mmCIF file of C-alpha atoms in Angstrom:
data_model
loop_
_atom_site.group_PDB
_atom_site.id
_atom_site.type_symbol
_atom_site.label_atom_id
_atom_site.label_comp_id
_atom_site.label_asym_id
_atom_site.label_seq_id
_atom_site.Cartn_x
_atom_site.Cartn_y
_atom_site.Cartn_z
ATOM 1 C CA MET A 1 -50.678 -2.901 -20.463
ATOM 2 C CA SER A 2 -52.418 -6.281 -20.845
ATOM 3 C CA HIS A 3 -50.077 -7.841 -23.539
ATOM 4 C CA PRO A 4 -49.483 -11.051 -22.170
ATOM 5 C CA ARG A 5 -45.375 -10.592 -23.400
ATOM 6 C CA LEU A 6 -44.963 -7.219 -22.331
ATOM 7 C CA ASP A 7 -43.911 -6.161 -18.120
ATOM 8 C CA PRO A 8 -45.381 -3.395 -17.477
ATOM 9 C CA SER A 9 -42.327 -2.144 -16.016
ATOM 10 C CA ASP A 10 -41.221 -1.847 -19.653
ATOM 11 C CA LEU A 11 -43.076 1.416 -19.818
ATOM 12 C CA LEU A 12 -41.425 3.426 -16.972
ATOM 13 C CA ASP A 13 -38.208 5.634 -17.237
ATOM 14 C CA LEU A 14 -38.539 5.091 -20.941
ATOM 15 C CA PRO A 15 -35.781 8.077 -22.691
ATOM 16 C CA PRO A 16 -37.494 11.345 -23.447
ATOM 17 C CA LEU A 17 -39.673 11.598 -26.888
ATOM 18 C CA THR A 18 -37.846 13.888 -28.392
ATOM 19 C CA ALA A 19 -38.696 16.762 -30.960
ATOM 20 C CA GLU A 20 -37.742 15.133 -33.882
ATOM 21 C CA ARG A 21 -39.314 12.087 -32.691
ATOM 22 C CA PHE A 22 -42.328 13.721 -32.245
ATOM 23 C CA ALA A 23 -42.039 16.138 -35.982
ATOM 24 C CA SER A 24 -41.056 12.710 -37.616
ATOM 25 C CA VAL A 25 -44.841 11.186 -36.094
ATOM 26 C CA GLU A 26 -46.124 14.405 -37.743
ATOM 27 C CA ARG A 27 -44.753 13.867 -40.873
ATOM 28 C CA LYS A 28 -45.800 10.131 -40.951
ATOM 29 C CA VAL A 29 -49.247 11.482 -40.969
ATOM 30 C CA ALA A 30 -49.177 13.561 -43.174
ATOM 31 C CA ALA A 31 -48.247 11.157 -45.632
ATOM 32 C CA LEU A 32 -51.098 8.999 -44.454
ATOM 33 C CA LEU A 33 -53.265 11.979 -45.629
ATOM 34 C CA SER A 34 -51.188 12.592 -49.170
ATOM 35 C CA THR A 35 -50.967 16.378 -47.455
ATOM 36 C CA GLY A 36 -48.496 19.330 -47.738
ATOM 37 C CA HIS A 37 -50.865 21.181 -44.982
ATOM 38 C CA ASP A 38 -49.260 21.584 -41.608
ATOM 39 C CA VAL A 39 -49.993 18.647 -39.323
ATOM 40 C CA VAL A 40 -50.251 19.304 -35.604
ATOM 41 C CA ILE A 41 -50.502 16.198 -33.208
ATOM 42 C CA THR A 42 -52.924 16.752 -30.389
ATOM 43 C CA GLN A 43 -52.227 14.909 -26.953
ATOM 44 C CA GLY A 44 -56.189 13.634 -26.157
ATOM 45 C CA GLU A 45 -58.835 11.637 -28.094
ATOM 46 C CA ALA A 46 -60.168 13.474 -31.393
ATOM 47 C CA LEU A 47 -62.793 15.434 -29.281
ATOM 48 C CA LEU A 48 -60.164 17.865 -28.522
ATOM 49 C CA PRO A 49 -58.699 18.816 -32.177
ATOM 50 C CA LEU A 50 -62.160 18.815 -33.490
ATOM 51 C CA GLU A 51 -63.862 21.133 -30.763
ATOM 52 C CA GLY A 52 -60.540 23.303 -31.292
ATOM 53 C CA CYS A 53 -60.794 23.592 -34.813
ATOM 54 C CA VAL A 54 -64.389 24.661 -34.118
ATOM 55 C CA ARG A 55 -63.825 27.460 -31.346
ATOM 56 C CA SER A 56 -61.062 28.654 -33.225
ATOM 57 C CA ALA A 57 -62.211 28.976 -36.865
ATOM 58 C CA ALA A 58 -65.938 29.950 -35.804
ATOM 59 C CA ARG A 59 -66.834 33.348 -34.781
ATOM 60 C CA PRO A 60 -69.372 35.854 -33.608
ATOM 61 C CA GLY A 61 -70.772 37.004 -36.659
ATOM 62 C CA SER A 62 -70.089 33.768 -38.575
ATOM 63 C CA THR A 63 -73.006 32.133 -40.480
ATOM 64 C CA ALA A 64 -72.011 27.941 -40.477
ATOM 65 C CA LEU A 65 -73.424 24.904 -42.368
ATOM 66 C CA ASN A 66 -73.298 21.849 -39.944
ATOM 67 C CA VAL A 67 -74.391 18.611 -41.679
ATOM 68 C CA ILE A 68 -76.011 16.600 -39.230
ATOM 69 C CA THR A 69 -75.936 12.402 -40.408
ATOM 70 C CA GLY A 70 -74.960 11.590 -37.060
ATOM 71 C CA PRO A 71 -74.366 12.298 -33.241
ATOM 72 C CA TYR A 72 -71.352 13.901 -33.949
ATOM 73 C CA GLY A 73 -72.570 16.181 -36.320
ATOM 74 C CA GLU A 74 -74.984 17.286 -33.429
ATOM 75 C CA THR A 75 -72.225 18.047 -31.955
ATOM 76 C CA PHE A 76 -70.794 20.601 -33.708
ATOM 77 C CA GLY A 77 -73.804 22.611 -33.910
ATOM 78 C CA GLY A 78 -73.648 22.932 -29.960
ATOM 79 C CA TRP A 79 -70.171 24.207 -30.106
ATOM 80 C CA LEU A 80 -70.540 26.390 -33.180
ATOM 81 C CA ARG A 81 -73.323 28.283 -31.022
ATOM 82 C CA ASP A 82 -71.170 28.363 -28.067
ATOM 83 C CA ALA A 83 -68.902 30.095 -30.291
ATOM 84 C CA GLY A 84 -71.081 32.688 -31.253
ATOM 85 C CA ALA A 85 -71.939 31.358 -35.328
ATOM 86 C CA ARG A 86 -75.205 31.445 -36.928
ATOM 87 C CA VAL A 87 -75.579 27.834 -37.567
ATOM 88 C CA VAL A 88 -77.786 26.499 -40.428
ATOM 89 C CA ASP A 89 -78.241 23.073 -39.535
ATOM 90 C CA LEU A 90 -78.764 20.608 -42.654
ATOM 91 C CA ALA A 91 -79.764 17.043 -40.872
ATOM 92 C CA VAL A 92 -80.606 13.805 -43.261
ATOM 93 C CA PRO A 93 -81.603 10.608 -41.928
ATOM 94 C CA TYR A 94 -79.054 8.919 -39.680
ATOM 95 C CA ASP A 95 -79.879 5.336 -42.445
ATOM 96 C CA THR A 96 -78.885 7.413 -45.499
ATOM 97 C CA ALA A 97 -75.693 10.038 -46.603
ATOM 98 C CA VAL A 98 -75.820 13.783 -47.411
ATOM 99 C CA GLY A 99 -75.464 14.640 -51.064
ATOM 100 C CA ALA A 100 -73.345 17.466 -52.327
ATOM 101 C CA GLU A 101 -76.477 18.792 -54.334
ATOM 102 C CA GLN A 102 -78.258 19.217 -50.424
ATOM 103 C CA VAL A 103 -75.074 21.196 -49.254
ATOM 104 C CA ALA A 104 -74.961 22.985 -52.420
ATOM 105 C CA ALA A 105 -78.028 23.953 -52.075
ATOM 106 C CA ALA A 106 -77.904 24.820 -48.471
ATOM 107 C CA LEU A 107 -74.942 26.952 -49.425
ATOM 108 C CA ALA A 108 -76.794 28.971 -52.057
ATOM 109 C CA GLU A 109 -79.782 29.458 -49.938
ATOM 110 C CA HIS A 110 -77.988 31.084 -47.658
ATOM 111 C CA PRO A 111 -74.635 33.004 -49.149
ATOM 112 C CA GLU A 112 -73.508 34.270 -45.966
ATOM 113 C CA ILE A 113 -72.151 30.467 -45.020
ATOM 114 C CA ASP A 114 -68.751 31.085 -44.276
ATOM 115 C CA PHE A 115 -67.415 27.611 -41.962
ATOM 116 C CA VAL A 116 -69.378 24.658 -43.003
ATOM 117 C CA SER A 117 -68.628 21.458 -40.469
ATOM 118 C CA LEU A 118 -69.152 17.552 -41.830
ATOM 119 C CA VAL A 119 -67.924 14.028 -40.689
ATOM 120 C CA HIS A 120 -66.956 11.896 -42.729
ATOM 121 C CA ALA A 121 -67.900 8.196 -41.727
ATOM 122 C CA GLU A 122 -70.475 8.504 -38.878
ATOM 123 C CA ALA A 123 -69.144 4.984 -36.760
ATOM 124 C CA ALA A 124 -72.341 5.241 -34.275
ATOM 125 C CA THR A 125 -74.948 5.323 -37.687
ATOM 126 C CA GLY A 126 -73.166 3.302 -39.972
ATOM 127 C CA ASN A 127 -73.026 5.868 -42.831
ATOM 128 C CA THR A 128 -70.093 7.554 -44.491
ATOM 129 C CA ASN A 129 -70.390 10.788 -46.961
ATOM 130 C CA PRO A 130 -69.674 11.920 -50.252
ATOM 131 C CA VAL A 131 -66.307 13.858 -49.065
ATOM 132 C CA ALA A 132 -64.697 14.393 -52.514
ATOM 133 C CA GLU A 133 -67.909 15.994 -54.144
ATOM 134 C CA ILE A 134 -68.879 18.017 -51.035
ATOM 135 C CA GLY A 135 -65.904 19.571 -50.845
ATOM 136 C CA ALA A 136 -66.183 21.092 -54.690
ATOM 137 C CA ALA A 137 -69.228 22.511 -53.911
ATOM 138 C CA VAL A 138 -67.959 24.087 -50.747
ATOM 139 C CA ARG A 139 -64.701 25.106 -52.182
ATOM 140 C CA ALA A 140 -66.688 26.813 -55.272
ATOM 141 C CA HIS A 141 -68.815 28.819 -52.578
ATOM 142 C CA GLY A 142 -65.521 29.681 -50.928
ATOM 143 C CA ALA A 143 -66.079 29.145 -47.394
ATOM 144 C CA LEU A 144 -63.747 26.911 -44.977
ATOM 145 C CA PHE A 145 -64.462 23.367 -44.805
ATOM 146 C CA MET A 146 -63.825 21.322 -41.377
ATOM 147 C CA LEU A 147 -63.687 17.506 -41.748
ATOM 148 C CA ASP A 148 -64.329 14.550 -38.950
ATOM 149 C CA ALA A 149 -62.329 12.043 -40.458
ATOM 150 C CA VAL A 150 -61.757 9.577 -37.257
ATOM 151 C CA ALA A 151 -63.571 6.932 -38.398
ATOM 152 C CA SER A 152 -62.856 7.074 -42.219
ATOM 153 C CA VAL A 153 -58.957 7.411 -42.164
ATOM 154 C CA ALA A 154 -57.436 3.951 -43.419
ATOM 155 C CA ALA A 155 -60.611 2.709 -44.082
ATOM 156 C CA GLU A 156 -61.335 4.293 -47.073
ATOM 157 C CA PRO A 157 -59.937 7.184 -49.394
ATOM 158 C CA LEU A 158 -58.927 10.447 -48.075
ATOM 159 C CA LEU A 159 -57.135 12.846 -49.613
ATOM 160 C CA PRO A 160 -58.045 16.246 -47.447
ATOM 161 C CA GLU A 161 -55.717 18.941 -49.364
ATOM 162 C CA GLU A 162 -56.975 17.169 -53.163
ATOM 163 C CA TRP A 163 -60.425 17.661 -51.596
ATOM 164 C CA GLY A 164 -60.164 21.316 -50.339
ATOM 165 C CA VAL A 165 -60.515 20.271 -46.689
ATOM 166 C CA ASP A 166 -58.966 23.161 -44.656
ATOM 167 C CA LEU A 167 -59.196 21.258 -41.207
ATOM 168 C CA CYS A 168 -59.058 17.262 -41.611
ATOM 169 C CA VAL A 169 -59.147 15.878 -37.925
ATOM 170 C CA ILE A 170 -58.378 12.279 -37.612
ATOM 171 C CA GLY A 171 -57.786 9.552 -34.723
ATOM 172 C CA GLY A 172 -55.896 6.212 -34.273
ATOM 173 C CA GLN A 173 -58.360 4.495 -32.740
ATOM 174 C CA LYS A 174 -60.476 2.874 -35.206
ATOM 175 C CA ALA A 175 -59.493 1.854 -38.697
ATOM 176 C CA MET A 176 -55.919 3.009 -37.900
ATOM 177 C CA GLY A 177 -55.386 0.141 -35.063
ATOM 178 C CA GLY A 178 -53.635 2.459 -32.981
ATOM 179 C CA PRO A 179 -53.865 4.515 -29.709
ATOM 180 C CA ALA A 180 -56.977 7.084 -28.843
ATOM 181 C CA GLY A 181 -54.949 8.686 -26.476
ATOM 182 C CA VAL A 182 -53.434 11.460 -29.654
ATOM 183 C CA SER A 183 -54.771 12.673 -32.846
ATOM 184 C CA ALA A 184 -54.188 15.045 -35.123
ATOM 185 C CA VAL A 185 -55.337 17.659 -37.242
ATOM 186 C CA ALA A 186 -54.370 18.828 -41.032
ATOM 187 C CA VAL A 187 -54.716 22.983 -40.923
ATOM 188 C CA SER A 188 -54.739 24.684 -44.740
ATOM 189 C CA GLU A 189 -52.558 28.486 -44.962
ATOM 190 C CA ARG A 190 -56.277 29.638 -45.276
ATOM 191 C CA ALA A 191 -57.436 28.021 -41.917
ATOM 192 C CA TRP A 192 -54.387 29.355 -40.207
ATOM 193 C CA GLN A 193 -55.438 32.924 -41.282
ATOM 194 C CA ARG A 194 -58.881 32.669 -40.172
ATOM 195 C CA MET A 195 -57.975 31.376 -36.753
ATOM 196 C CA ALA A 196 -55.455 34.557 -37.046
ATOM 197 C CA ASP A 197 -57.829 37.038 -37.496
ATOM 198 C CA ASN A 198 -60.351 35.486 -34.717
ATOM 199 C CA PRO A 199 -60.068 37.268 -31.667
ATOM 200 C CA ALA A 200 -62.187 35.079 -29.519
ATOM 201 C CA ALA A 201 -59.861 31.510 -31.148
ATOM 202 C CA PRO A 202 -58.684 29.863 -27.844
ATOM 203 C CA ARG A 203 -55.686 30.985 -26.928
ATOM 204 C CA ARG A 204 -52.839 29.774 -23.929
ATOM 205 C CA SER A 205 -55.549 26.558 -23.654
ATOM 206 C CA TYR A 206 -55.891 23.143 -24.265
ATOM 207 C CA LEU A 207 -58.661 23.784 -27.172
ATOM 208 C CA SER A 208 -55.878 26.676 -28.594
ATOM 209 C CA LEU A 209 -54.071 25.374 -32.011
ATOM 210 C CA LEU A 210 -52.917 29.002 -32.340
ATOM 211 C CA ASP A 211 -51.041 28.105 -29.460
ATOM 212 C CA TRP A 212 -48.897 24.948 -31.427
ATOM 213 C CA LYS A 213 -48.340 26.980 -34.608
ATOM 214 C CA GLU A 214 -46.725 29.612 -32.600
ATOM 215 C CA ARG A 215 -44.391 27.779 -30.298
ATOM 216 C CA TRP A 216 -44.047 24.408 -32.365
ATOM 217 C CA ILE A 217 -44.675 25.038 -36.375
ATOM 218 C CA ASP A 218 -43.363 28.544 -36.393
ATOM 219 C CA THR A 219 -40.303 28.239 -34.087
ATOM 220 C CA GLY A 220 -38.944 25.084 -36.369
ATOM 221 C CA ARG A 221 -40.279 22.317 -34.519
ATOM 222 C CA ARG A 222 -37.255 22.335 -32.001
ATOM 223 C CA ALA A 223 -38.158 22.278 -28.647
ATOM 224 C CA LEU A 224 -41.716 20.806 -28.121
ATOM 225 C CA PRO A 225 -43.746 23.710 -26.036
ATOM 226 C CA HIS A 226 -44.706 20.802 -23.500
ATOM 227 C CA ALA A 227 -44.107 17.153 -22.474
ATOM 228 C CA PRO A 228 -45.711 14.796 -24.743
ATOM 229 C CA ALA A 229 -47.733 11.754 -24.030
ATOM 230 C CA GLN A 230 -44.745 9.667 -24.840
ATOM 231 C CA LEU A 231 -46.969 6.112 -24.693
ATOM 232 C CA GLU A 232 -49.771 6.918 -26.724
ATOM 233 C CA MET A 233 -47.002 8.969 -29.423
ATOM 234 C CA LEU A 234 -44.968 5.727 -29.374
ATOM 235 C CA ALA A 235 -48.096 3.801 -30.199
ATOM 236 C CA LEU A 236 -48.856 5.646 -33.024
ATOM 237 C CA ASP A 237 -45.610 6.231 -34.025
ATOM 238 C CA ALA A 238 -46.130 1.880 -34.516
ATOM 239 C CA CYS A 239 -49.331 2.058 -35.701
ATOM 240 C CA LEU A 240 -48.269 4.419 -38.726
ATOM 241 C CA ASP A 241 -45.453 1.987 -39.904
ATOM 242 C CA ARG A 242 -47.904 -0.996 -39.831
ATOM 243 C CA LEU A 243 -50.008 0.280 -41.997
ATOM 244 C CA ALA A 244 -46.890 1.117 -44.249
ATOM 245 C CA ALA A 245 -45.619 -2.286 -43.826
ATOM 246 C CA GLU A 246 -49.625 -3.600 -45.019
ATOM 247 C CA GLY A 247 -49.905 -0.932 -47.127
ATOM 248 C CA LEU A 248 -52.901 1.186 -47.175
ATOM 249 C CA PRO A 249 -54.476 0.118 -50.395
ATOM 250 C CA ALA A 250 -54.642 -3.474 -48.929
ATOM 251 C CA VAL A 251 -55.858 -1.708 -45.501
ATOM 252 C CA MET A 252 -59.113 -0.643 -47.140
ATOM 253 C CA ASP A 253 -59.812 -3.119 -48.866
ATOM 254 C CA ARG A 254 -59.640 -5.256 -45.882
ATOM 255 C CA HIS A 255 -61.960 -2.921 -44.050
ATOM 256 C CA ARG A 256 -63.818 -3.114 -47.290
ATOM 257 C CA ALA A 257 -64.009 -6.836 -47.908
ATOM 258 C CA VAL A 258 -65.131 -7.022 -44.023
ATOM 259 C CA ALA A 259 -68.246 -4.594 -44.672
ATOM 260 C CA ALA A 260 -69.203 -6.516 -47.776
ATOM 261 C CA ALA A 261 -69.204 -9.430 -45.481
ATOM 262 C CA ALA A 262 -71.041 -8.295 -42.687
ATOM 263 C CA ARG A 263 -73.755 -7.086 -45.009
ATOM 264 C CA GLU A 264 -74.109 -10.189 -46.057
ATOM 265 C CA GLY A 265 -74.028 -12.090 -43.094
ATOM 266 C CA VAL A 266 -76.789 -9.964 -40.937
ATOM 267 C CA GLY A 267 -78.763 -10.298 -43.944
ATOM 268 C CA ARG A 268 -78.414 -14.155 -43.833
ATOM 269 C CA LEU A 269 -79.532 -13.744 -40.245
ATOM 270 C CA GLY A 270 -82.769 -12.213 -41.421
ATOM 271 C CA LEU A 271 -81.620 -8.631 -39.896
ATOM 272 C CA ALA A 272 -81.659 -5.245 -42.106
ATOM 273 C CA PRO A 273 -78.801 -3.117 -42.502
ATOM 274 C CA TYR A 274 -79.583 0.118 -41.060
ATOM 275 C CA VAL A 275 -77.931 2.106 -43.448
ATOM 276 C CA THR A 276 -80.548 0.987 -46.945
ATOM 277 C CA GLU A 277 -77.785 1.408 -49.909
ATOM 278 C CA THR A 278 -74.463 -0.171 -50.007
ATOM 279 C CA ARG A 279 -73.214 3.094 -51.182
ATOM 280 C CA HIS A 280 -73.853 4.912 -47.961
ATOM 281 C CA ALA A 281 -72.552 1.998 -46.034
ATOM 282 C CA ALA A 282 -69.116 3.140 -43.859
ATOM 283 C CA PRO A 283 -66.211 0.014 -44.164
ATOM 284 C CA VAL A 284 -65.629 0.351 -40.258
ATOM 285 C CA ALA A 285 -69.149 -0.231 -39.182
ATOM 286 C CA THR A 286 -72.313 -2.310 -39.684
ATOM 287 C CA THR A 287 -75.497 -1.128 -38.005
ATOM 288 C CA VAL A 288 -78.561 -3.410 -38.273
ATOM 289 C CA ARG A 289 -82.326 -2.726 -37.452
ATOM 290 C CA THR A 290 -83.728 -5.894 -35.134
ATOM 291 C CA PRO A 291 -86.380 -7.236 -35.134
ATOM 292 C CA GLU A 292 -89.787 -5.756 -33.749
ATOM 293 C CA GLY A 293 -89.925 -6.377 -30.112
ATOM 294 C CA VAL A 294 -86.272 -7.022 -29.992
ATOM 295 C CA HIS A 295 -84.461 -4.539 -27.835
ATOM 296 C CA ALA A 296 -81.311 -4.199 -29.625
ATOM 297 C CA GLY A 297 -79.084 -3.705 -25.795
ATOM 298 C CA GLU A 298 -80.677 -6.731 -24.465
ATOM 299 C CA LEU A 299 -79.502 -8.608 -27.780
ATOM 300 C CA ALA A 300 -76.362 -7.338 -28.068
ATOM 301 C CA ALA A 301 -75.738 -8.304 -24.004
ATOM 302 C CA ARG A 302 -76.712 -11.937 -25.122
ATOM 303 C CA ALA A 303 -74.133 -11.725 -27.873
ATOM 304 C CA LEU A 304 -71.474 -10.740 -25.849
ATOM 305 C CA GLU A 305 -72.362 -13.188 -22.962
ATOM 306 C CA SER A 306 -69.820 -15.997 -24.690
ATOM 307 C CA ASP A 307 -67.238 -13.677 -26.190
ATOM 308 C CA PRO A 308 -67.229 -10.555 -23.862
ATOM 309 C CA GLY A 309 -64.755 -9.424 -26.427
ATOM 310 C CA LEU A 310 -66.591 -9.166 -29.520
ATOM 311 C CA PRO A 311 -66.767 -5.922 -31.390
ATOM 312 C CA LEU A 312 -70.716 -5.890 -30.722
ATOM 313 C CA SER A 313 -73.022 -3.595 -29.025
ATOM 314 C CA GLY A 314 -75.868 -1.485 -28.989
ATOM 315 C CA SER A 315 -76.718 2.183 -29.906
ATOM 316 C CA PRO A 316 -76.598 5.270 -27.466
ATOM 317 C CA GLY A 317 -79.812 7.472 -27.534
ATOM 318 C CA PRO A 318 -83.446 7.419 -29.163
ATOM 319 C CA LEU A 319 -81.468 4.159 -31.464
ATOM 320 C CA ALA A 320 -80.547 2.471 -28.422
ATOM 321 C CA ALA A 321 -83.755 0.142 -28.609
ATOM 322 C CA SER A 322 -83.737 -0.510 -32.468
ATOM 323 C CA MET A 323 -79.882 -0.578 -33.774
ATOM 324 C CA LEU A 324 -77.557 -3.084 -33.341
ATOM 325 C CA ARG A 325 -74.044 -2.141 -34.204
ATOM 326 C CA ILE A 326 -71.191 -4.720 -35.537
ATOM 327 C CA ASN A 327 -67.675 -2.551 -35.730
ATOM 328 C CA HIS A 328 -65.441 -4.038 -38.161
ATOM 329 C CA TYR A 329 -62.553 -1.673 -38.033
ATOM 330 C CA GLY A 330 -58.627 -1.939 -36.932
ATOM 331 C CA SER A 331 -57.948 -5.565 -35.777
ATOM 332 C CA ALA A 332 -61.579 -6.202 -36.140
ATOM 333 C CA ALA A 333 -61.359 -5.922 -39.544
ATOM 334 C CA ASP A 334 -60.850 -9.736 -39.799
ATOM 335 C CA PRO A 335 -62.907 -12.171 -41.418
ATOM 336 C CA SER A 336 -62.207 -14.607 -38.404
ATOM 337 C CA VAL A 337 -63.524 -11.686 -35.893
ATOM 338 C CA LEU A 338 -66.835 -11.156 -37.921
ATOM 339 C CA ALA A 339 -67.210 -14.846 -38.058
ATOM 340 C CA ARG A 340 -67.287 -15.142 -34.101
ATOM 341 C CA THR A 341 -69.684 -12.040 -34.281
ATOM 342 C CA LEU A 342 -72.081 -13.424 -36.609
ATOM 343 C CA SER A 343 -71.847 -16.788 -35.051
ATOM 344 C CA ALA A 344 -72.840 -14.906 -31.481
ATOM 345 C CA LEU A 345 -75.596 -13.198 -32.769
ATOM 346 C CA GLU A 346 -77.527 -15.931 -34.541
ATOM 347 C CA GLN A 347 -77.122 -17.846 -30.953
ATOM 348 C CA ALA A 348 -78.387 -15.015 -29.708
ATOM 349 C CA LEU A 349 -81.602 -14.242 -31.919
ATOM 350 C CA ARG A 350 -82.291 -17.898 -31.154
ATOM 351 C CA GLY A 351 -82.373 -17.640 -27.350
#
């Protein structure tokens, strides 16, 4: 809406988004994920399909392993308990990643576990988890595997079908550089069956994935079940085309290069990355421990005084005083943006 070359009135009175156009965007998402699983594009921010997945696949009497490497893992645990599942939490410090051997050990200790939830990359804490190895452990156990890949998609390899992921949720607003108002989930046949067998799964609800399957996928995607979020869908379509034009390997290389430069840059400023091991650091955000006596939120505010648009922020919750976050995803995965951010941070440290 704020684009200088765009008349906002151009966004009104657009021709209706057809079912075929909607389905074509789903096919592009499937291609991005290299999956033959059904893809459903949901009309809302990614928390919508994430909660829908949990409430559709978890059920009273089931046991879930909830891996916590950041705040979103904690959120999933609450939803799982609300759905009536017994929850086994596997929590690791936020400055590291969970190991596949830790997941395998938890599964061996609790053979009744039939659902596993994991966040691929936690942008809030700057870590990323080895999904391929974890997926192998979950597949060997036989549990259903749900993955939050909102922050990781387009920034690092993501192969949900190959890795045994049954429910893979993505959003466009981070590394993809697209809109926040639509999201998508790739659903395996095992996951659809799990939902169909769950009498507590949401139905006739905005959270219901089964409604999308019955009213959209099973009818051949001929008629949309409700009016789509048209502007967001067009933005997602354009975003997917732009990713294809740049090439996914190039997009991931760009994120990796800026992430490496960010870790090096904060080191030059005398700051320590919050995630200590580079192999555990997400390519979408670099989190930093602030010096003793320096409040992270106040430091970020000083840095933003000269350039409010920089991708720099303090952290919420218990880490608010000590952890600073530099986002470098989407259009911010750019050396010039990082250079401006580090310069502003250096000035703020001196001030």
